[in-house]
Amino acid sequence: ALFDGRIDFAVHSLKDLPTRLPDGIVLACVPEREDPRDAFVSLKAKTLAELPAGAVVGTASLRRQAQVLFARRDLRVAVLRGNVDTRLAKLEAGEADATFLALAGLKRMGLESRAASLVDPFESPPAACQGAIAITALADDVRVRDALMQCENVTARTEIEAERAFLDALDGSCRTPIGAFASVNGAQMTFIGETLTPDGTQRWRREATIELSGDAIWAARKLGHDLGDEIREEAGDAIVLDT
């Protein structure tokens, strides 16, 4: 639609945006980010740790499945699909004992109270760029890009650039569970990223805190890419799955 001239810009959930955009399209604007954490949702327990052995955690996310199995080998995971309302209804119908949903989605729908608890992002990082919105435009459309810059949030942009660089280094297009979380606090940024095998038996993670002096975006990208490269070198073929 952008290339055809039918729209001036497009709005996406950033975590669903490809790591590498088509030539001629750019990530023109990242507005203020909503809370990136995962919410634990259950009618039977407050946290994952409180679920009884053998309980079923329903989720369609490979990352969440792997993180659950890494934390609790005695639980079972099942695919739970649908929009937020559908998944909540399936939970109430007993198709699963618990699930995880993006807190941002719950808050935007006025359903934040459905969260039994919130997941510590340093214990189980969320999907890269969760809670962030992406606005894309044509690279050569100066008028639209200049207008969109009024909605740009520098903190959000810095965080998501680190997370997207981490994905890119790990080839985020592969079917590998990957979590990433960057948090800017003043002149510092803390980053944690991990990848796991889908069965949750192995996990590789890196974390670091850097000073954001000079070009903060460049520093964020470099950190995310460097840590992703380290994991890829350490994990090798274990995180490259057949498609």
mmCIF file of C-alpha atoms in Angstrom:
data_model
loop_
_atom_site.group_PDB
_atom_site.id
_atom_site.type_symbol
_atom_site.label_atom_id
_atom_site.label_comp_id
_atom_site.label_asym_id
_atom_site.label_seq_id
_atom_site.Cartn_x
_atom_site.Cartn_y
_atom_site.Cartn_z
ATOM 1 C CA ALA A 1 0.000 0.000 0.000
ATOM 2 C CA LEU A 2 2.922 2.345 0.733
ATOM 3 C CA PHE A 3 4.604 1.552 -2.560
ATOM 4 C CA ASP A 4 1.300 1.978 -4.437
ATOM 5 C CA GLY A 5 0.730 5.398 -2.867
ATOM 6 C CA ARG A 6 -2.587 4.308 -1.300
ATOM 7 C CA ILE A 7 -1.386 5.256 2.207
ATOM 8 C CA ASP A 8 1.167 7.731 3.574
ATOM 9 C CA PHE A 9 2.285 5.610 6.531
ATOM 10 C CA ALA A 10 1.472 2.320 8.241
ATOM 11 C CA VAL A 11 1.108 1.495 11.938
ATOM 12 C CA HIS A 12 2.307 -1.857 13.252
ATOM 13 C CA SER A 13 2.953 -3.713 16.467
ATOM 14 C CA LEU A 14 6.728 -3.414 16.463
ATOM 15 C CA LYS A 15 7.347 -6.922 17.763
ATOM 16 C CA ASP A 16 5.629 -8.255 14.615
ATOM 17 C CA LEU A 17 7.622 -6.094 12.216
ATOM 18 C CA PRO A 18 10.325 -7.896 10.182
ATOM 19 C CA THR A 19 13.834 -7.189 11.443
ATOM 20 C CA ARG A 20 14.862 -6.122 7.955
ATOM 21 C CA LEU A 21 12.407 -3.925 6.069
ATOM 22 C CA PRO A 22 12.005 -3.889 2.284
ATOM 23 C CA ASP A 23 14.250 -1.462 0.444
ATOM 24 C CA GLY A 24 12.558 1.905 0.266
ATOM 25 C CA ILE A 25 10.580 1.555 3.508
ATOM 26 C CA VAL A 26 11.907 2.817 6.837
ATOM 27 C CA LEU A 27 10.916 2.743 10.487
ATOM 28 C CA ALA A 28 10.023 6.429 10.532
ATOM 29 C CA CYS A 29 8.750 6.790 14.069
ATOM 30 C CA VAL A 30 8.576 4.962 17.405
ATOM 31 C CA PRO A 31 6.128 6.651 19.829
ATOM 32 C CA GLU A 32 6.290 6.274 23.609
ATOM 33 C CA ARG A 33 6.423 2.613 24.584
ATOM 34 C CA GLU A 34 3.811 0.867 26.697
ATOM 35 C CA ASP A 35 4.907 -1.537 29.473
ATOM 36 C CA PRO A 36 6.825 -4.348 27.684
ATOM 37 C CA ARG A 37 6.342 -7.039 30.336
ATOM 38 C CA ASP A 38 4.465 -10.318 29.988
ATOM 39 C CA ALA A 39 1.434 -10.897 32.193
ATOM 40 C CA PHE A 40 0.786 -14.277 33.812
ATOM 41 C CA VAL A 41 -2.933 -15.035 33.519
ATOM 42 C CA SER A 42 -4.569 -17.847 35.450
ATOM 43 C CA LEU A 43 -7.645 -18.615 37.520
ATOM 44 C CA LYS A 44 -5.731 -21.229 39.501
ATOM 45 C CA ALA A 45 -2.436 -19.609 40.534
ATOM 46 C CA LYS A 46 -0.824 -16.222 41.021
ATOM 47 C CA THR A 47 2.499 -17.137 39.440
ATOM 48 C CA LEU A 48 4.044 -19.841 37.290
ATOM 49 C CA ALA A 49 5.822 -21.203 40.370
ATOM 50 C CA GLU A 50 2.478 -21.809 42.109
ATOM 51 C CA LEU A 51 1.026 -24.019 39.368
ATOM 52 C CA PRO A 52 0.774 -27.683 40.378
ATOM 53 C CA ALA A 53 2.877 -30.281 38.577
ATOM 54 C CA GLY A 54 1.257 -31.394 35.329
ATOM 55 C CA ALA A 55 -0.648 -28.137 34.843
ATOM 56 C CA VAL A 56 -1.142 -26.973 31.245
ATOM 57 C CA VAL A 57 0.165 -23.597 30.096
ATOM 58 C CA GLY A 58 -1.430 -22.548 26.836
ATOM 59 C CA THR A 59 0.393 -20.251 24.437
ATOM 60 C CA ALA A 60 1.135 -20.026 20.731
ATOM 61 C CA SER A 61 4.466 -18.291 21.386
ATOM 62 C CA LEU A 62 7.553 -20.453 20.918
ATOM 63 C CA ARG A 63 9.437 -18.158 23.273
ATOM 64 C CA ARG A 64 6.888 -18.463 26.048
ATOM 65 C CA GLN A 65 6.658 -22.235 25.613
ATOM 66 C CA ALA A 66 10.429 -22.603 25.892
ATOM 67 C CA GLN A 67 10.695 -20.264 28.887
ATOM 68 C CA VAL A 68 7.948 -22.186 30.704
ATOM 69 C CA LEU A 69 9.648 -25.528 30.120
ATOM 70 C CA PHE A 70 13.035 -24.126 31.132
ATOM 71 C CA ALA A 71 11.586 -22.887 34.424
ATOM 72 C CA ARG A 72 9.259 -25.829 35.101
ATOM 73 C CA ARG A 73 10.031 -29.162 33.456
ATOM 74 C CA ASP A 74 7.034 -30.658 35.267
ATOM 75 C CA LEU A 75 4.499 -28.522 33.392
ATOM 76 C CA ARG A 76 2.910 -29.154 30.013
ATOM 77 C CA VAL A 77 2.524 -26.625 27.222
ATOM 78 C CA ALA A 78 -0.249 -26.526 24.639
ATOM 79 C CA VAL A 79 -0.964 -24.251 21.714
ATOM 80 C CA LEU A 80 -3.542 -21.605 22.584
ATOM 81 C CA ARG A 81 -4.465 -19.377 19.651
ATOM 82 C CA GLY A 82 -6.814 -16.477 19.037
ATOM 83 C CA ASN A 83 -7.127 -12.839 19.969
ATOM 84 C CA VAL A 84 -6.978 -11.722 23.589
ATOM 85 C CA ASP A 85 -10.703 -12.206 24.236
ATOM 86 C CA THR A 86 -10.651 -15.658 22.640
ATOM 87 C CA ARG A 87 -7.674 -16.809 24.689
ATOM 88 C CA LEU A 88 -9.195 -15.511 27.915
ATOM 89 C CA ALA A 89 -12.428 -17.360 27.078
ATOM 90 C CA LYS A 90 -10.507 -20.580 26.399
ATOM 91 C CA LEU A 91 -8.779 -20.193 29.761
ATOM 92 C CA GLU A 92 -12.130 -19.802 31.508
ATOM 93 C CA ALA A 93 -13.413 -22.872 29.656
ATOM 94 C CA GLY A 94 -10.580 -24.933 31.104
ATOM 95 C CA GLU A 95 -8.613 -25.516 27.899
ATOM 96 C CA ALA A 96 -5.487 -24.492 29.841
ATOM 97 C CA ASP A 97 -4.613 -23.726 33.445
ATOM 98 C CA ALA A 98 -2.646 -20.582 32.629
ATOM 99 C CA THR A 99 -1.347 -18.455 29.799
ATOM 100 C CA PHE A 100 0.862 -15.444 29.161
ATOM 101 C CA LEU A 101 -0.259 -12.275 27.412
ATOM 102 C CA ALA A 102 1.498 -9.007 26.634
ATOM 103 C CA LEU A 103 0.619 -6.548 29.385
ATOM 104 C CA ALA A 104 0.532 -3.784 26.766
ATOM 105 C CA GLY A 105 -2.329 -5.505 24.951
ATOM 106 C CA LEU A 106 -4.278 -6.034 28.146
ATOM 107 C CA LYS A 107 -3.827 -2.392 29.154
ATOM 108 C CA ARG A 108 -4.894 -1.086 25.763
ATOM 109 C CA MET A 109 -8.079 -3.166 26.015
ATOM 110 C CA GLY A 110 -8.807 -2.173 29.603
ATOM 111 C CA LEU A 111 -8.164 -5.736 30.796
ATOM 112 C CA GLU A 112 -5.090 -5.169 32.958
ATOM 113 C CA SER A 113 -6.957 -6.589 35.968
ATOM 114 C CA ARG A 114 -6.961 -10.018 34.307
ATOM 115 C CA ALA A 115 -3.228 -10.349 35.022
ATOM 116 C CA ALA A 116 -2.610 -12.566 38.042
ATOM 117 C CA SER A 117 0.976 -11.270 38.189
ATOM 118 C CA LEU A 118 3.629 -9.668 36.016
ATOM 119 C CA VAL A 119 6.741 -11.440 34.797
ATOM 120 C CA ASP A 120 10.107 -9.982 35.776
ATOM 121 C CA PRO A 121 11.687 -9.120 32.389
ATOM 122 C CA PHE A 122 15.160 -9.858 33.747
ATOM 123 C CA GLU A 123 14.085 -13.388 34.667
ATOM 124 C CA SER A 124 12.177 -14.081 31.435
ATOM 125 C CA PRO A 125 12.701 -11.392 28.805
ATOM 126 C CA PRO A 126 9.654 -10.555 26.662
ATOM 127 C CA ALA A 127 9.563 -10.603 22.888
ATOM 128 C CA ALA A 128 11.878 -8.021 21.373
ATOM 129 C CA CYS A 129 10.070 -4.678 21.005
ATOM 130 C CA GLN A 130 6.985 -5.822 22.926
ATOM 131 C CA GLY A 131 4.806 -2.881 23.909
ATOM 132 C CA ALA A 132 6.186 -0.652 21.154
ATOM 133 C CA ILE A 133 4.433 0.714 18.080
ATOM 134 C CA ALA A 134 6.154 1.098 14.716
ATOM 135 C CA ILE A 135 5.171 3.660 12.119
ATOM 136 C CA THR A 136 6.684 2.957 8.713
ATOM 137 C CA ALA A 137 6.873 5.239 5.691
ATOM 138 C CA LEU A 138 8.612 5.541 2.347
ATOM 139 C CA ALA A 139 12.267 6.444 2.749
ATOM 140 C CA ASP A 140 12.045 9.283 0.226
ATOM 141 C CA ASP A 141 8.811 10.806 1.568
ATOM 142 C CA VAL A 142 10.375 13.714 3.437
ATOM 143 C CA ARG A 143 7.036 15.422 4.156
ATOM 144 C CA VAL A 144 5.560 12.432 5.964
ATOM 145 C CA ARG A 145 8.786 11.510 7.743
ATOM 146 C CA ASP A 146 9.214 15.056 9.075
ATOM 147 C CA ALA A 147 5.628 15.069 10.347
ATOM 148 C CA LEU A 148 6.010 11.690 12.054
ATOM 149 C CA MET A 149 9.159 12.777 13.855
ATOM 150 C CA GLN A 150 6.935 14.857 16.132
ATOM 151 C CA CYS A 151 5.717 11.585 17.671
ATOM 152 C CA GLU A 152 9.191 10.045 18.040
ATOM 153 C CA ASN A 153 10.188 8.984 21.567
ATOM 154 C CA VAL A 154 13.971 8.835 21.939
ATOM 155 C CA THR A 155 13.914 6.431 24.879
ATOM 156 C CA ALA A 156 11.661 3.963 23.075
ATOM 157 C CA ARG A 157 13.726 4.238 19.893
ATOM 158 C CA THR A 158 16.963 3.536 21.768
ATOM 159 C CA GLU A 159 15.506 0.474 23.489
ATOM 160 C CA ILE A 160 13.980 -1.075 20.394
ATOM 161 C CA GLU A 161 17.105 -0.494 18.293
ATOM 162 C CA ALA A 162 19.101 -2.586 20.777
ATOM 163 C CA GLU A 163 16.471 -5.326 20.775
ATOM 164 C CA ARG A 164 16.128 -5.410 16.983
ATOM 165 C CA ALA A 165 19.913 -5.545 16.570
ATOM 166 C CA PHE A 166 19.975 -8.532 18.927
ATOM 167 C CA LEU A 167 17.330 -10.262 16.799
ATOM 168 C CA ASP A 168 19.187 -9.437 13.619
ATOM 169 C CA ALA A 169 22.430 -10.912 14.932
ATOM 170 C CA LEU A 170 20.596 -14.120 15.821
ATOM 171 C CA ASP A 171 18.749 -14.183 12.496
ATOM 172 C CA GLY A 172 15.368 -13.555 14.085
ATOM 173 C CA SER A 173 13.622 -14.987 11.034
ATOM 174 C CA CYS A 174 14.500 -18.505 12.151
ATOM 175 C CA ARG A 175 12.065 -20.452 14.306
ATOM 176 C CA THR A 176 14.027 -19.956 17.510
ATOM 177 C CA PRO A 177 12.666 -18.717 20.844
ATOM 178 C CA ILE A 178 14.264 -15.311 21.474
ATOM 179 C CA GLY A 179 13.608 -12.792 24.242
ATOM 180 C CA ALA A 180 15.132 -9.333 24.560
ATOM 181 C CA PHE A 181 14.643 -6.427 26.934
ATOM 182 C CA ALA A 182 16.406 -3.063 26.938
ATOM 183 C CA SER A 183 15.702 -0.422 29.577
ATOM 184 C CA VAL A 184 16.982 3.147 29.422
ATOM 185 C CA ASN A 185 17.426 4.867 32.764
ATOM 186 C CA GLY A 186 18.895 8.323 32.425
ATOM 187 C CA ALA A 187 22.267 8.079 30.712
ATOM 188 C CA GLN A 188 22.460 4.291 31.080
ATOM 189 C CA MET A 189 20.871 1.373 29.271
ATOM 190 C CA THR A 190 20.566 -2.125 30.683
ATOM 191 C CA PHE A 191 20.045 -4.989 28.257
ATOM 192 C CA ILE A 192 19.259 -8.672 28.678
ATOM 193 C CA GLY A 193 18.699 -11.110 25.852
ATOM 194 C CA GLU A 194 18.338 -14.841 25.585
ATOM 195 C CA THR A 195 17.586 -17.654 23.209
ATOM 196 C CA LEU A 196 16.478 -21.169 24.067
ATOM 197 C CA THR A 197 15.883 -24.488 22.403
ATOM 198 C CA PRO A 198 12.137 -24.987 21.802
ATOM 199 C CA ASP A 199 11.972 -27.776 24.379
ATOM 200 C CA GLY A 200 13.475 -25.518 27.033
ATOM 201 C CA THR A 201 16.398 -27.815 27.792
ATOM 202 C CA GLN A 202 19.065 -25.255 26.884
ATOM 203 C CA ARG A 203 19.295 -21.499 27.302
ATOM 204 C CA TRP A 204 21.918 -18.943 26.312
ATOM 205 C CA ARG A 205 21.749 -15.408 27.668
ATOM 206 C CA ARG A 206 23.752 -12.216 27.879
ATOM 207 C CA GLU A 207 23.271 -9.022 29.850
ATOM 208 C CA ALA A 208 25.123 -5.735 30.093
ATOM 209 C CA THR A 209 24.778 -2.110 31.166
ATOM 210 C CA ILE A 210 26.334 0.697 29.126
ATOM 211 C CA GLU A 211 26.634 4.467 29.259
ATOM 212 C CA LEU A 212 24.709 6.215 26.485
ATOM 213 C CA SER A 213 27.165 8.997 25.791
ATOM 214 C CA GLY A 214 27.464 10.381 22.271
ATOM 215 C CA ASP A 215 25.346 8.585 19.656
ATOM 216 C CA ALA A 216 22.939 6.593 21.848
ATOM 217 C CA ILE A 217 21.230 4.841 18.931
ATOM 218 C CA TRP A 218 24.547 3.624 17.541
ATOM 219 C CA ALA A 219 25.650 2.422 20.987
ATOM 220 C CA ALA A 220 22.354 0.591 21.507
ATOM 221 C CA ARG A 221 22.545 -1.151 18.147
ATOM 222 C CA LYS A 222 26.154 -2.158 18.715
ATOM 223 C CA LEU A 223 25.416 -3.625 22.122
ATOM 224 C CA GLY A 224 22.449 -5.651 20.878
ATOM 225 C CA HIS A 225 24.361 -6.913 17.867
ATOM 226 C CA ASP A 226 27.513 -7.772 19.828
ATOM 227 C CA LEU A 227 25.587 -9.759 22.456
ATOM 228 C CA GLY A 228 23.585 -11.540 19.778
ATOM 229 C CA ASP A 229 26.797 -12.458 17.965
ATOM 230 C CA GLU A 230 28.244 -13.854 21.199
ATOM 231 C CA ILE A 231 25.245 -16.110 21.734
ATOM 232 C CA ARG A 232 25.205 -17.248 18.119
ATOM 233 C CA GLU A 233 28.880 -18.187 18.325
ATOM 234 C CA GLU A 234 28.385 -20.020 21.620
ATOM 235 C CA ALA A 235 25.193 -21.869 20.661
ATOM 236 C CA GLY A 236 26.151 -22.695 17.088
ATOM 237 C CA ASP A 237 23.844 -25.071 15.263
ATOM 238 C CA ALA A 238 21.764 -25.699 18.392
ATOM 239 C CA ILE A 239 19.666 -22.600 17.639
ATOM 240 C CA VAL A 240 19.397 -23.068 13.882
ATOM 241 C CA LEU A 241 16.315 -25.132 13.178
ATOM 242 C CA ASP A 242 15.230 -26.793 9.957
ATOM 243 C CA THR A 243 12.343 -24.954 8.294
#
